[in-house]
PDB file of C-alpha atoms and ligand atoms in Angstrom:
ATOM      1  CA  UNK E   1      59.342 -94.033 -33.486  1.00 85.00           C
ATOM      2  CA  UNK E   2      58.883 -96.649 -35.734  1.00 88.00           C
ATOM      3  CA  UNK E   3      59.918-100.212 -34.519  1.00 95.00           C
ATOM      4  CA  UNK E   4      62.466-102.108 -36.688  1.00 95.00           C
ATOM      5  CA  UNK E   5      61.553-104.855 -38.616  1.00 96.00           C
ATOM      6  CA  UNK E   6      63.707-107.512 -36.991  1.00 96.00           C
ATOM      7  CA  UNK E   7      62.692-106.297 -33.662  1.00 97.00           C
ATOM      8  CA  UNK E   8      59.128-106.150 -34.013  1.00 97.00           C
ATOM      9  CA  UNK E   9      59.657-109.485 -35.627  1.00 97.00           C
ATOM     10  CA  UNK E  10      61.348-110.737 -32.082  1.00 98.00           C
ATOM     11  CA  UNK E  11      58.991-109.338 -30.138  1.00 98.00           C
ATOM     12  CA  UNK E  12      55.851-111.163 -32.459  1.00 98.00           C
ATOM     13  CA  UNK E  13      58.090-114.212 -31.884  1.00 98.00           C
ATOM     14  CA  UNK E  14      57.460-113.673 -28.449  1.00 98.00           C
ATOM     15  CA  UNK E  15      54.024-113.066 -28.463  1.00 98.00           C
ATOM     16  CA  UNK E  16      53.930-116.575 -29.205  1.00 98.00           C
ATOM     17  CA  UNK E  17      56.341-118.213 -27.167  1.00 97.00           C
ATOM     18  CA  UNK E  18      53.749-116.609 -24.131  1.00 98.00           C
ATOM     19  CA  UNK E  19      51.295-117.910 -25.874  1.00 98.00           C
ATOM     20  CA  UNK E  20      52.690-121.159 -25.765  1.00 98.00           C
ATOM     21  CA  UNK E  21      53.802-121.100 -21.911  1.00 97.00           C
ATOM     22  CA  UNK E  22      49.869-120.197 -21.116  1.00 98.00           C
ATOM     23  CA  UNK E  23      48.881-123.159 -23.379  1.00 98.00           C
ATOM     24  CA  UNK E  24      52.004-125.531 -21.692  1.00 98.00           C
ATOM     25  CA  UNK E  25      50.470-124.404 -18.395  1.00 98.00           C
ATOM     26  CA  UNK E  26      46.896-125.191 -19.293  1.00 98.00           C
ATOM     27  CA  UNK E  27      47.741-128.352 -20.058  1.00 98.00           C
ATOM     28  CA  UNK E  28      49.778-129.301 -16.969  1.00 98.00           C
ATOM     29  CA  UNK E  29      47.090-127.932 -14.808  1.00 98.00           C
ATOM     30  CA  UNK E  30      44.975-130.485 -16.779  1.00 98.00           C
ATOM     31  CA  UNK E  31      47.215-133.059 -15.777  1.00 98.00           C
ATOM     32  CA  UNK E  32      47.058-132.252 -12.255  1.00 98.00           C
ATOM     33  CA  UNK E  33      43.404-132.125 -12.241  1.00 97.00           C
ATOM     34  CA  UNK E  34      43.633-135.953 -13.434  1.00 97.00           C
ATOM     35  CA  UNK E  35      46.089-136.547 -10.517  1.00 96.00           C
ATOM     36  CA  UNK E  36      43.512-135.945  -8.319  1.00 96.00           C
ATOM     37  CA  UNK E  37      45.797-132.575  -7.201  1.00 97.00           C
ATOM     38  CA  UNK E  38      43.102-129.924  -7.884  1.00 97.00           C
ATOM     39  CA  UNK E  39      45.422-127.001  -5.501  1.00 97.00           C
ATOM     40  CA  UNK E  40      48.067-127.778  -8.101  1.00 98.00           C
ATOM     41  CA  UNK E  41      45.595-127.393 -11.303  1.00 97.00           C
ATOM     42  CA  UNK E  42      44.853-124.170  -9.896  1.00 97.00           C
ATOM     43  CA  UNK E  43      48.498-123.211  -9.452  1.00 97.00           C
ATOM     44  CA  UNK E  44      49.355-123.658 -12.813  1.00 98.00           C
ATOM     45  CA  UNK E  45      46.033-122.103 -14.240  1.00 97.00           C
ATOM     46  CA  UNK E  46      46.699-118.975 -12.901  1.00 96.00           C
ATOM     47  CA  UNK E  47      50.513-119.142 -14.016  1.00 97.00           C
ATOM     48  CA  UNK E  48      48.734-120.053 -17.387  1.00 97.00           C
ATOM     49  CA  UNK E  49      46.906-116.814 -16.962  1.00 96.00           C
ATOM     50  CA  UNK E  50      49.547-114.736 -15.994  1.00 97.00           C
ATOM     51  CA  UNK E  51      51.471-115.688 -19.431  1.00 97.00           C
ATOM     52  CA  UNK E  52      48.679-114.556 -21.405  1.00 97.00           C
ATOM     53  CA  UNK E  53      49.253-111.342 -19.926  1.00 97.00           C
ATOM     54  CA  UNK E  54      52.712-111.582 -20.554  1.00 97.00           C
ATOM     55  CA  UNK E  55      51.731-112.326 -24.500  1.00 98.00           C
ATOM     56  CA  UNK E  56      49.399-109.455 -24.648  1.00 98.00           C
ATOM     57  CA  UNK E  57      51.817-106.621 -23.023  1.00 98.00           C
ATOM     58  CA  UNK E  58      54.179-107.639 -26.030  1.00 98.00           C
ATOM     59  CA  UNK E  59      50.785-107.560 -28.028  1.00 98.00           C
ATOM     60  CA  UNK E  60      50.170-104.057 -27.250  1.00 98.00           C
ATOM     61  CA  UNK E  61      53.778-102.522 -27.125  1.00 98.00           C
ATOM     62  CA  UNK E  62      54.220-103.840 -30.883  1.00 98.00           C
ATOM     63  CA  UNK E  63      50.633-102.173 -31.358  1.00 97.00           C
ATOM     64  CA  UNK E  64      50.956 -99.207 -29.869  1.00 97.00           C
ATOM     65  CA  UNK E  65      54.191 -98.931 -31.755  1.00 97.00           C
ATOM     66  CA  UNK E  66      53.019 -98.899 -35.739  1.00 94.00           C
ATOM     67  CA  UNK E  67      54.174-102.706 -35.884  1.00 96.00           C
ATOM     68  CA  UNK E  68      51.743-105.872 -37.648  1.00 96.00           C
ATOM     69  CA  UNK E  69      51.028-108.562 -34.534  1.00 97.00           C
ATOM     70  CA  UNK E  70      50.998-111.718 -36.222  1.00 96.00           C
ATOM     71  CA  UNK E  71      50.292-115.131 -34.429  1.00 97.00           C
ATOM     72  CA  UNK E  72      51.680-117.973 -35.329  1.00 96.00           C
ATOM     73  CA  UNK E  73      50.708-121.819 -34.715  1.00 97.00           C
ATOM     74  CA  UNK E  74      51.006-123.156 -30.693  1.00 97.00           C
ATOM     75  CA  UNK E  75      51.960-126.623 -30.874  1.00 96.00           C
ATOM     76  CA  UNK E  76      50.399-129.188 -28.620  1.00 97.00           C
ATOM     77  CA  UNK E  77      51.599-129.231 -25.348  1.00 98.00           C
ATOM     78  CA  UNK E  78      52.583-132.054 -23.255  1.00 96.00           C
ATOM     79  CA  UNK E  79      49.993-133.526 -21.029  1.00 94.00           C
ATOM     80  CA  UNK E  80      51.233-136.840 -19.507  1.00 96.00           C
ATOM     81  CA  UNK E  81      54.105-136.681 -16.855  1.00 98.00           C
ATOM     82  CA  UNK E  82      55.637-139.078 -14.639  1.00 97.00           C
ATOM     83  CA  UNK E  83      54.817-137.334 -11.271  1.00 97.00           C
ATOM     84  CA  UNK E  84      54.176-133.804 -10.498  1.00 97.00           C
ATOM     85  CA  UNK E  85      58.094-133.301  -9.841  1.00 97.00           C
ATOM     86  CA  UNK E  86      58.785-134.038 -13.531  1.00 98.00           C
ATOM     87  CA  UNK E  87      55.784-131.744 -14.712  1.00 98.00           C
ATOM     88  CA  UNK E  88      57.392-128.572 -12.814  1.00 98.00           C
ATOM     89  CA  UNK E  89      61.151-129.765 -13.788  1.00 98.00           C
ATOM     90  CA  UNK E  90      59.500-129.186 -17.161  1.00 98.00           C
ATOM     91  CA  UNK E  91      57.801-126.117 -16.045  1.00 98.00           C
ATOM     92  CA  UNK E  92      61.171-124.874 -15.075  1.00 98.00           C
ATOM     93  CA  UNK E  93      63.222-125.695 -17.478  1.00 98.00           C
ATOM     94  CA  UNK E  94      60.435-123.596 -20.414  1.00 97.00           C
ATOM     95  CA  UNK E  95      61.131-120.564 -17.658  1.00 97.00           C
ATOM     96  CA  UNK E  96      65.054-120.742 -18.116  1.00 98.00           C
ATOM     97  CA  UNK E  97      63.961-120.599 -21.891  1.00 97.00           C
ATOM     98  CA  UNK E  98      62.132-117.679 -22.032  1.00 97.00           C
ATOM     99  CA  UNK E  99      64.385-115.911 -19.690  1.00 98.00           C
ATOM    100  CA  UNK E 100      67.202-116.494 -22.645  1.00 98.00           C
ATOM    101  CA  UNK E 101      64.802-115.356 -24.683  1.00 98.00           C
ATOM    102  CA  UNK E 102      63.913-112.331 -22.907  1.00 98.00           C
ATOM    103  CA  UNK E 103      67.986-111.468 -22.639  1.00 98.00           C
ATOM    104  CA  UNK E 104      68.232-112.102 -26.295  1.00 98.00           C
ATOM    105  CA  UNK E 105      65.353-109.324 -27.368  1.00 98.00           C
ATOM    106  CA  UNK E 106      66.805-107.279 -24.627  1.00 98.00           C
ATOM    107  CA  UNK E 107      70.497-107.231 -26.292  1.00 98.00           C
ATOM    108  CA  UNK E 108      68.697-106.584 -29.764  1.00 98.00           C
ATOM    109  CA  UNK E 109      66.493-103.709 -28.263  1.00 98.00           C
ATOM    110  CA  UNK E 110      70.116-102.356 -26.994  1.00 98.00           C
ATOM    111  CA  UNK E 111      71.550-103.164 -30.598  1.00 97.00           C
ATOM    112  CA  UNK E 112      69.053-101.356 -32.491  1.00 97.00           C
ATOM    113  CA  UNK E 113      69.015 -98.351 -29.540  1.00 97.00           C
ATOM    114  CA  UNK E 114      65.057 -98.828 -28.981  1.00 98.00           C
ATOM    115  CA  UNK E 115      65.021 -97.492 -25.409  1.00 98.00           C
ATOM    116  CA  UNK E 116      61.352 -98.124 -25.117  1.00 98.00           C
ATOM    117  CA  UNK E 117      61.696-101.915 -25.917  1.00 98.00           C
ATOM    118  CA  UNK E 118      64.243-102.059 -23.350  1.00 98.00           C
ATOM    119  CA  UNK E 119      62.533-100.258 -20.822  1.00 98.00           C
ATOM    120  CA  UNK E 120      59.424-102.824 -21.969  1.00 98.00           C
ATOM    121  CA  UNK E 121      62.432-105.608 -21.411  1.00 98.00           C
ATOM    122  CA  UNK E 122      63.500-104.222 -18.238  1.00 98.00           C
ATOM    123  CA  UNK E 123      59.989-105.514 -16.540  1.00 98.00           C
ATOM    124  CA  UNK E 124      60.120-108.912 -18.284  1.00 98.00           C
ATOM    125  CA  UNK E 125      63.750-109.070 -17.063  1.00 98.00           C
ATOM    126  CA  UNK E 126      62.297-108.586 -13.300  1.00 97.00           C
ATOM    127  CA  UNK E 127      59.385-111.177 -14.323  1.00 96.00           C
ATOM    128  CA  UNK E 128      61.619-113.933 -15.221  1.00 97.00           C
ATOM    129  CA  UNK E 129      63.596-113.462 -11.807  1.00 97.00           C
ATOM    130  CA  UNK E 130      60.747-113.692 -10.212  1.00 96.00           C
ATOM    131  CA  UNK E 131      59.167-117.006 -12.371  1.00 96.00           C
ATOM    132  CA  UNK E 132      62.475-118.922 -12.470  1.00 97.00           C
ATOM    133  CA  UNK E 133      62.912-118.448  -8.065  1.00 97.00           C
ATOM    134  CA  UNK E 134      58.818-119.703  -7.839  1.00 96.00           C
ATOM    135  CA  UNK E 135      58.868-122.543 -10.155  1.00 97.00           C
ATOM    136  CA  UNK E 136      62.737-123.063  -7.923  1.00 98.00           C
ATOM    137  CA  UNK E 137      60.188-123.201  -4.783  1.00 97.00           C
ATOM    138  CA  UNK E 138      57.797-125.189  -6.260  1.00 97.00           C
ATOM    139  CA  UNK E 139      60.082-127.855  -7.220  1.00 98.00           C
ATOM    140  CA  UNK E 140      61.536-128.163  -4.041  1.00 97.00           C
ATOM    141  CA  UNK E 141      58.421-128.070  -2.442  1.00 97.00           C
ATOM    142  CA  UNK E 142      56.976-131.055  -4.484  1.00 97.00           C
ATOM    143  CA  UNK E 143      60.185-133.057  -4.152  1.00 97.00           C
ATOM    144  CA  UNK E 144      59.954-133.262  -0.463  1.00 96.00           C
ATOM    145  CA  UNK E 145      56.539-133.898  -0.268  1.00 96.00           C
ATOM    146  CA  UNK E 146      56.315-136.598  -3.486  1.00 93.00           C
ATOM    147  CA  UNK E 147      56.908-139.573  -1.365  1.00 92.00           C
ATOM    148  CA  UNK E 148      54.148-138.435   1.002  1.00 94.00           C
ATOM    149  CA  UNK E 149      50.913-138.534   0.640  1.00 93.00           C
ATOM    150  CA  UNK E 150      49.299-136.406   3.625  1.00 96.00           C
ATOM    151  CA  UNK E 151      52.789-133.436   2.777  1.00 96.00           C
ATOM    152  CA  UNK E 152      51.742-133.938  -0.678  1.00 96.00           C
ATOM    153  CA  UNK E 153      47.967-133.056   0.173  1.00 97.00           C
ATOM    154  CA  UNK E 154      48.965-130.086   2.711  1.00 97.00           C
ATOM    155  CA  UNK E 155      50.693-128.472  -0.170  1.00 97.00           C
ATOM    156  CA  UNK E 156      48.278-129.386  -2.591  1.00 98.00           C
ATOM    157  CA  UNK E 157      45.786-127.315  -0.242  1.00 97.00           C
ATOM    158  CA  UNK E 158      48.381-124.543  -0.042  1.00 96.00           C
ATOM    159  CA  UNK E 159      48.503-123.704  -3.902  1.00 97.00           C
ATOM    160  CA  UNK E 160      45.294-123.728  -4.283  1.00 95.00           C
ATOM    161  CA  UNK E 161      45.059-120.319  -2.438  1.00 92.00           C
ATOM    162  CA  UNK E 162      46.483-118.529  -5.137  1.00 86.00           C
ATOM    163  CA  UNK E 163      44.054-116.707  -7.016  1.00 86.00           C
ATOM    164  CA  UNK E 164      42.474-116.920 -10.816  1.00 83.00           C
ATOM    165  CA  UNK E 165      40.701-114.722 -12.927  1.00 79.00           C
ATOM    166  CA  UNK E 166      38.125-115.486 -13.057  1.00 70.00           C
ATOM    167  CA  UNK E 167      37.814-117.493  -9.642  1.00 63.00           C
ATOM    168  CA  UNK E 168      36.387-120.915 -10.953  1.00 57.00           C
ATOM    169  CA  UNK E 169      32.721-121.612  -9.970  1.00 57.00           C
TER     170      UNK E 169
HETATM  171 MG1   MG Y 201      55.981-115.329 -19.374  1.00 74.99          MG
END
């Protein structure tokens, strides 16, 4: 079934807007590698990561579906924050985003009757669930270890468990 063109144009439209949380992401785990908080750099590269997965499971649905992918310009992402709180209040607030996003392609998916968009939805509808409660964590996390050097350190160790692709050498 062919995908409408407003639809596939949503969903190309979100291509980008992963493209531009990886690149958002990138750049904060830049600015955490200049804050001397290398666990947090490696946090945030391998959420940067994970949202160019996101970008490329839109990528191929609109693919395998007949549709054009088109990519559009990222803009430059902001790189200089006040403290790592205000980095991930950022970081949350561009996940509240893209989960309205996400609802708005869902109710078009449901407006145009594209049941494979919306089972396609269904998992990003999970995702976001799941990226608004960790970034939730996160922040509270930082916030009661900001005004602490040795918490701030422990936790800094802590993130930097989670794992990237590939590891860095
Ligand atoms: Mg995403």
């Amino acid at each position: 079934m062919k995908l409408n063109n407003d639809l596939a144009k949503a969903l190309n439209d979100q291509v980008n807007a992963e493209l531009a949380a990886a690149h958002n992401y990138l750049a904060m785990a830049a600015y955490f590698d200049s804050a001397d908080l290398p666990g947090f750099a490696t946090w945030f590269r391998a959420q940067s990561q994970e949202e160019t997965q996101h970008a490329m499971k839109f990528y191929d649905f609109i693919s395998k579906r007949d549709a054009d992918v088109t990519l559009a310009a990222i803009a430059q992402p902001t790189q200089t924050f006040d403290s790592p709180t205000q980095a991930i209040e950022a970081a949350l607030n561009m996940e509240q985003a893209v989960s309205a996003q996400i609802h708005a392609l869902f109710g078009m998916a449901s407006d145009h009757k594209d049941y494979a968009a919306q089972s396609l939805l269904n998992w990003f509808l999970d995702e976001q669930v799941e990226e608004e409660d960790s970034f939730r964590n996160l922040l509270i996390q930082t916030r009661a270890a900001q005004n602490d050097p040795w918490n701030l350190q422990v936790l800094d160790k802590e993130l930097a468990a989670r794992p990237t692709d590939p590891t860095p050498v």
